[in-house]
Short mmCIF file of C-alpha atoms in Angstrom, two decimals:
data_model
loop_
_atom_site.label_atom_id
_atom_site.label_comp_id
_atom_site.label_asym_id
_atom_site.label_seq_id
_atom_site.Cartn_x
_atom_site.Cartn_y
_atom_site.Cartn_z
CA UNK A 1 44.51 13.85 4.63
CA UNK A 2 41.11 12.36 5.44
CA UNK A 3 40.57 10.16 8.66
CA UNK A 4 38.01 8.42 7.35
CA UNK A 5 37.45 6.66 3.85
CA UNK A 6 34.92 5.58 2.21
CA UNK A 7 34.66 3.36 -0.95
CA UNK A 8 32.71 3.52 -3.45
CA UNK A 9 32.01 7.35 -3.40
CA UNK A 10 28.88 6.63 -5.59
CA UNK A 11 27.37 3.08 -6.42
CA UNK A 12 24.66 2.42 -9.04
CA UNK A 13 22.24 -1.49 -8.41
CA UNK A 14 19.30 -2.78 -9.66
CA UNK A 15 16.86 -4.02 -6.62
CA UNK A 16 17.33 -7.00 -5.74
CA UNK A 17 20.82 -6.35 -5.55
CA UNK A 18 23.06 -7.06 -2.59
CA UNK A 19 25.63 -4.15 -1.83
CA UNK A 20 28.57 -3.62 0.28
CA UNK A 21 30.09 -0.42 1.39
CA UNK A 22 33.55 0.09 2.80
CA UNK A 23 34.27 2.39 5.44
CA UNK A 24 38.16 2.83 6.76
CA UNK A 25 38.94 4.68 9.71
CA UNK A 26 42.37 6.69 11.83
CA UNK A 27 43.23 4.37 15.31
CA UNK A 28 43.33 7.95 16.76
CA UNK A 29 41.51 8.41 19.88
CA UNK A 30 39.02 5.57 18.44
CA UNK A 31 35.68 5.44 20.34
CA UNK A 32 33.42 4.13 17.63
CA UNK A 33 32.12 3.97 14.35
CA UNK A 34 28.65 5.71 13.37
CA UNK A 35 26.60 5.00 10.27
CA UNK A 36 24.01 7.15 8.94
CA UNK A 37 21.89 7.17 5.77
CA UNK A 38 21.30 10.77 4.05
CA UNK A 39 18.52 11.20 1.77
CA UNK A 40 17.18 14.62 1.18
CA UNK A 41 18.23 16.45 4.45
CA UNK A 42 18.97 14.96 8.07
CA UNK A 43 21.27 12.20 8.33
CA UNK A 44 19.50 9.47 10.04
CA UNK A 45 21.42 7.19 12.55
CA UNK A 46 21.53 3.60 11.30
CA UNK A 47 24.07 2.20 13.85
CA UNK A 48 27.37 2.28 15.87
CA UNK A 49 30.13 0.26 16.41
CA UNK A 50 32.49 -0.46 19.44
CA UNK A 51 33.42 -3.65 19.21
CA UNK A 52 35.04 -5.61 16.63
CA UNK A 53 33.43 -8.85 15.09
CA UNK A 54 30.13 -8.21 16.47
CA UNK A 55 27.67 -8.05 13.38
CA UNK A 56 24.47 -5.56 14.22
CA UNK A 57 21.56 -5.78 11.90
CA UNK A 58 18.23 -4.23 11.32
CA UNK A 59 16.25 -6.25 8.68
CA UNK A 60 18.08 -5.57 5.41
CA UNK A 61 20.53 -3.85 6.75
CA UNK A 62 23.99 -5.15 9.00
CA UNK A 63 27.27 -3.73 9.79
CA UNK A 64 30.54 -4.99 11.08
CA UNK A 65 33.56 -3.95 12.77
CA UNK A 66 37.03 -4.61 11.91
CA UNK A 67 39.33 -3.02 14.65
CA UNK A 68 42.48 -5.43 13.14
CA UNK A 69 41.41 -4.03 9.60
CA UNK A 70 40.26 -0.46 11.34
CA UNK A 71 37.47 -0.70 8.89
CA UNK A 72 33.57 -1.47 8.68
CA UNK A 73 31.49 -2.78 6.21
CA UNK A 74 27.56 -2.12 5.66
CA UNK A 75 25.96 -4.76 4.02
CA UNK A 76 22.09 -4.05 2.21
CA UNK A 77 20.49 -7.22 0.73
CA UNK A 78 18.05 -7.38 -1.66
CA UNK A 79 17.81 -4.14 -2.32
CA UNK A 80 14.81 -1.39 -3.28
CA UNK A 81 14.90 1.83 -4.53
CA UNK A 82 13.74 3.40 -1.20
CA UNK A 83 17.73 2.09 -0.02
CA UNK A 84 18.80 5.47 -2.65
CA UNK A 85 20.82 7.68 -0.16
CA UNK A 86 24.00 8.92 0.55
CA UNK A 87 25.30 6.29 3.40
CA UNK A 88 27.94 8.33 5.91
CA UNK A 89 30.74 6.63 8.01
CA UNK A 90 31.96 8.77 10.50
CA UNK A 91 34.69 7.56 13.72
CA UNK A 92 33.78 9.13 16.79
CA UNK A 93 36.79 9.87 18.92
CA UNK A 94 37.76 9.76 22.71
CA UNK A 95 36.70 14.01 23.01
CA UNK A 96 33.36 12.96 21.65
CA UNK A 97 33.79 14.56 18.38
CA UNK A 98 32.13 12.76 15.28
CA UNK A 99 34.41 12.86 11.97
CA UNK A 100 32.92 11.68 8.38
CA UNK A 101 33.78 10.32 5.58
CA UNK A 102 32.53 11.97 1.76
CA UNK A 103 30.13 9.18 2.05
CA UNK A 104 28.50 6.73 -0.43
CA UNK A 105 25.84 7.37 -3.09
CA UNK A 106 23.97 4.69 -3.55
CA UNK A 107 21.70 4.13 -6.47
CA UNK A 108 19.16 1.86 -6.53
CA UNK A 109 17.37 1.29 -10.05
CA UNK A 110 13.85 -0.29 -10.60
CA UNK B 1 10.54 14.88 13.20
CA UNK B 2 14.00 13.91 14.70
CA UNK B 3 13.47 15.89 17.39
CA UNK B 4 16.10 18.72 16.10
CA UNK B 5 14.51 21.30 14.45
CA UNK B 6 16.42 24.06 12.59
CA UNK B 7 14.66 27.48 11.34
CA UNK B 8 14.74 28.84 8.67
CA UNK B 9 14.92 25.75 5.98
CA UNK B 10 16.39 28.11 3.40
CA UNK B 11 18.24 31.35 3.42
CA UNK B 12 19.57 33.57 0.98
CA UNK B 13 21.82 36.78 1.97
CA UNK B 14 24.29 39.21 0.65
CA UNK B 15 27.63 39.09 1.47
CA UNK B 16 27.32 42.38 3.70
CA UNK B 17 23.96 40.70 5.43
CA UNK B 18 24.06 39.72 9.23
CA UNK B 19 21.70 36.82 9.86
CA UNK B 20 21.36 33.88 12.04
CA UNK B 21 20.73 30.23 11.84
CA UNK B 22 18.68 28.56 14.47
CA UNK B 23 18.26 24.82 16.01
CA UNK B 24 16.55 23.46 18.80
CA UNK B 25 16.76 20.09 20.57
CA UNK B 26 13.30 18.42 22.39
CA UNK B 27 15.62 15.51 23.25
CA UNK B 28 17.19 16.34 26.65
CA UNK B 29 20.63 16.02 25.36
CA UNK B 30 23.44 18.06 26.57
CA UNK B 31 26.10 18.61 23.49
CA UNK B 32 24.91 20.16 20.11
CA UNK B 33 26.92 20.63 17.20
CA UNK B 34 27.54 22.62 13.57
CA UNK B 35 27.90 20.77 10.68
CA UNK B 36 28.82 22.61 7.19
CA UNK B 37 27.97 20.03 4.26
CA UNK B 38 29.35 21.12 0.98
CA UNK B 39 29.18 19.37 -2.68
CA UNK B 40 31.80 16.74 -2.81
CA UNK B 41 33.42 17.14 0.44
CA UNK B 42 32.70 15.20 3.31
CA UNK B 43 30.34 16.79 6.48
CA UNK B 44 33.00 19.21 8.05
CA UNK B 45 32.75 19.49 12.32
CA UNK B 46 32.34 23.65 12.79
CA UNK B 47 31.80 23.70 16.35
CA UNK B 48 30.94 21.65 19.39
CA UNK B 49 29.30 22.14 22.66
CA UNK B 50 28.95 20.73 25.92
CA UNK B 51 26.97 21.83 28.81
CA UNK B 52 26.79 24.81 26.99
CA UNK B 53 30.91 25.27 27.09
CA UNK B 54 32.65 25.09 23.92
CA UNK B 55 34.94 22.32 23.29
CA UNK B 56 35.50 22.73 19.70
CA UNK B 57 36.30 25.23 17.25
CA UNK B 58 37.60 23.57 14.19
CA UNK B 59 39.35 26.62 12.71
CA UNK B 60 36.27 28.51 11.42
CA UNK B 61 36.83 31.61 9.88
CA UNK B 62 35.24 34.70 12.36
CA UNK B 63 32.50 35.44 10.10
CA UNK B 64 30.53 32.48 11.49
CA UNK B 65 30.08 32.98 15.41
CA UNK B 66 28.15 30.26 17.33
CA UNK B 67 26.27 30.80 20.90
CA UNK B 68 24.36 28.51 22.77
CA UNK B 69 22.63 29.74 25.79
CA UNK B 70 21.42 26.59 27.06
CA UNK B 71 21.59 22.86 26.36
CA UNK B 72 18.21 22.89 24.34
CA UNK B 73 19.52 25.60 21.65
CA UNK B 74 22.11 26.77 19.43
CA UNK B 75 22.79 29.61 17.03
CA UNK B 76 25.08 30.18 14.04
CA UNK B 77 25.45 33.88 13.46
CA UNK B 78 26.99 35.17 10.30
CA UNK B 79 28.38 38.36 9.17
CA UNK B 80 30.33 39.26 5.84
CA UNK B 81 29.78 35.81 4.19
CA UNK B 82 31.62 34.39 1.03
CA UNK B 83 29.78 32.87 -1.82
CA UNK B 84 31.75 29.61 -1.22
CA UNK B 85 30.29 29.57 2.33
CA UNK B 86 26.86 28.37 0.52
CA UNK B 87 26.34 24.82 2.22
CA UNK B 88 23.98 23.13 3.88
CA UNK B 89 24.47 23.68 7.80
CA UNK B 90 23.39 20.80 9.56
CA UNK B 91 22.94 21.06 13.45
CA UNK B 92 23.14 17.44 15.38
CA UNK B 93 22.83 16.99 19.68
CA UNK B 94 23.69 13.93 21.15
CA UNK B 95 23.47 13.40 25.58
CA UNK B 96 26.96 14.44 26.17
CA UNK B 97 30.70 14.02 25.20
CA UNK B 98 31.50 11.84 28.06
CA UNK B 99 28.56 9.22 26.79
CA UNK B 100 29.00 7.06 23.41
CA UNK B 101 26.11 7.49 21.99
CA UNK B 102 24.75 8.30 18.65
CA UNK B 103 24.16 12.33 17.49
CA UNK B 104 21.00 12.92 16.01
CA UNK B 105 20.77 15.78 13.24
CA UNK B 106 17.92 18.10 11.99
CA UNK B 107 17.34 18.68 8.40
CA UNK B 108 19.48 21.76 7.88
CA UNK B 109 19.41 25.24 6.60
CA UNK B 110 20.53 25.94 3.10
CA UNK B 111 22.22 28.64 2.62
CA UNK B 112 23.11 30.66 -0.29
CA UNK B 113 25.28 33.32 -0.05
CA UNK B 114 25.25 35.93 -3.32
#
């Protein structure tokens, strides 16, 4: 059974577009919650999470905790084809160990 | 450059080869970890280190035997590989277990195994 879940597994916009992706995690040993976007090879970090209801944000890009929910969301607005990855979720847990979800593909059409 | 750099890019062996996989951290961390990404399955934890001690061995098979001499590097050697061990092998460090902070990964080897 997976720990973490993502939804959608694969996601297909036109830029311009805003999208959301879901990201549900275990309560298990819960130290945060790690975001990364994938494109060709090395996931690269985008953010983590400890504390619910505290929105982080890097220019088109935010993320929220839910630790009610145990979920996150990562929210892209206005979208461009340079966004096409495959965005990871992954809950880091009290040993230190990082656990991920089969991620989202995200496709962003001109 | 993420500052984790893994050698070779791409391999290709028999099942009866013995090769190894290398990475190499220029960020002063202290863990390092194996990831095996396959099609349509999520990244899968292999093995974890910290202060060059192992903490985690997720229930790989044998074949794959990890060593890590010292906190900047890590090896993956493998021996008697199955075709359904091609993957991607990812290698990430972060500063150390105790610490909540963010691992950063290195583009990977591909492997195929024929």
């Amino acid at each position: 059974e997976d720990k973490v879940v993502q939804s959608p597994l694969s996601l297909v916009v036109h830029e311009g577009d805003t999208v959301t992706l879901n990201c549900s995690y275990e309560v298990t040993n819960f130290r945060s919650l790690l975001w990364y976007k994938q494109e060709k090879k090395a996931p690269t970090f985008l953010f983590m999470l400890t504390s619910s209801g505290i929105e982080k944000k890097s220019g088109r890009l935010s993320s929220i905790l839910d630790k009610k929910e145990l979920s996150s969301i990562l929210n892209i607005t206005a979208t461009q084809t340079g966004d096409s990855a495959i965005y990871l979720c992954g809950q880091r847990g009290s040993q230190g160990n990082l656990i991920f979800g089969k991620g989202t593909k995200l496709s962003v059409k001109p | 450059e993420t500052g984790v750099t893994q050698t070779p890019r791409h391999l290709v062996m028999g099942m009866t080869n013995k090769k190894s996989l290398k990475c190499e951290q220029h960020l002063g961390h202290n863990a390092m970890y194996w990831y095996k990404q396959s099609a349509k399955k999520p990244l899968e934890l292999m093995f974890v280190y910290n202060f060059k001690e192992q903490t985690e061995n997720n229930s790989v098979p044998s074949r794959f035997s990890p060593e890590c001499p010292n906190s900047s590097h890590l090896f993956l050697h493998l021996h008697t590989l199955q075709p359904e061990d091609s993957a991607l092998y990812l290698c990430a460090s972060s500063q150390e277990l105790g610490i909540n902070s963010p691992l950063h990964f290195g583009n990977g080897t591909r492997l195929t195994v024929t």
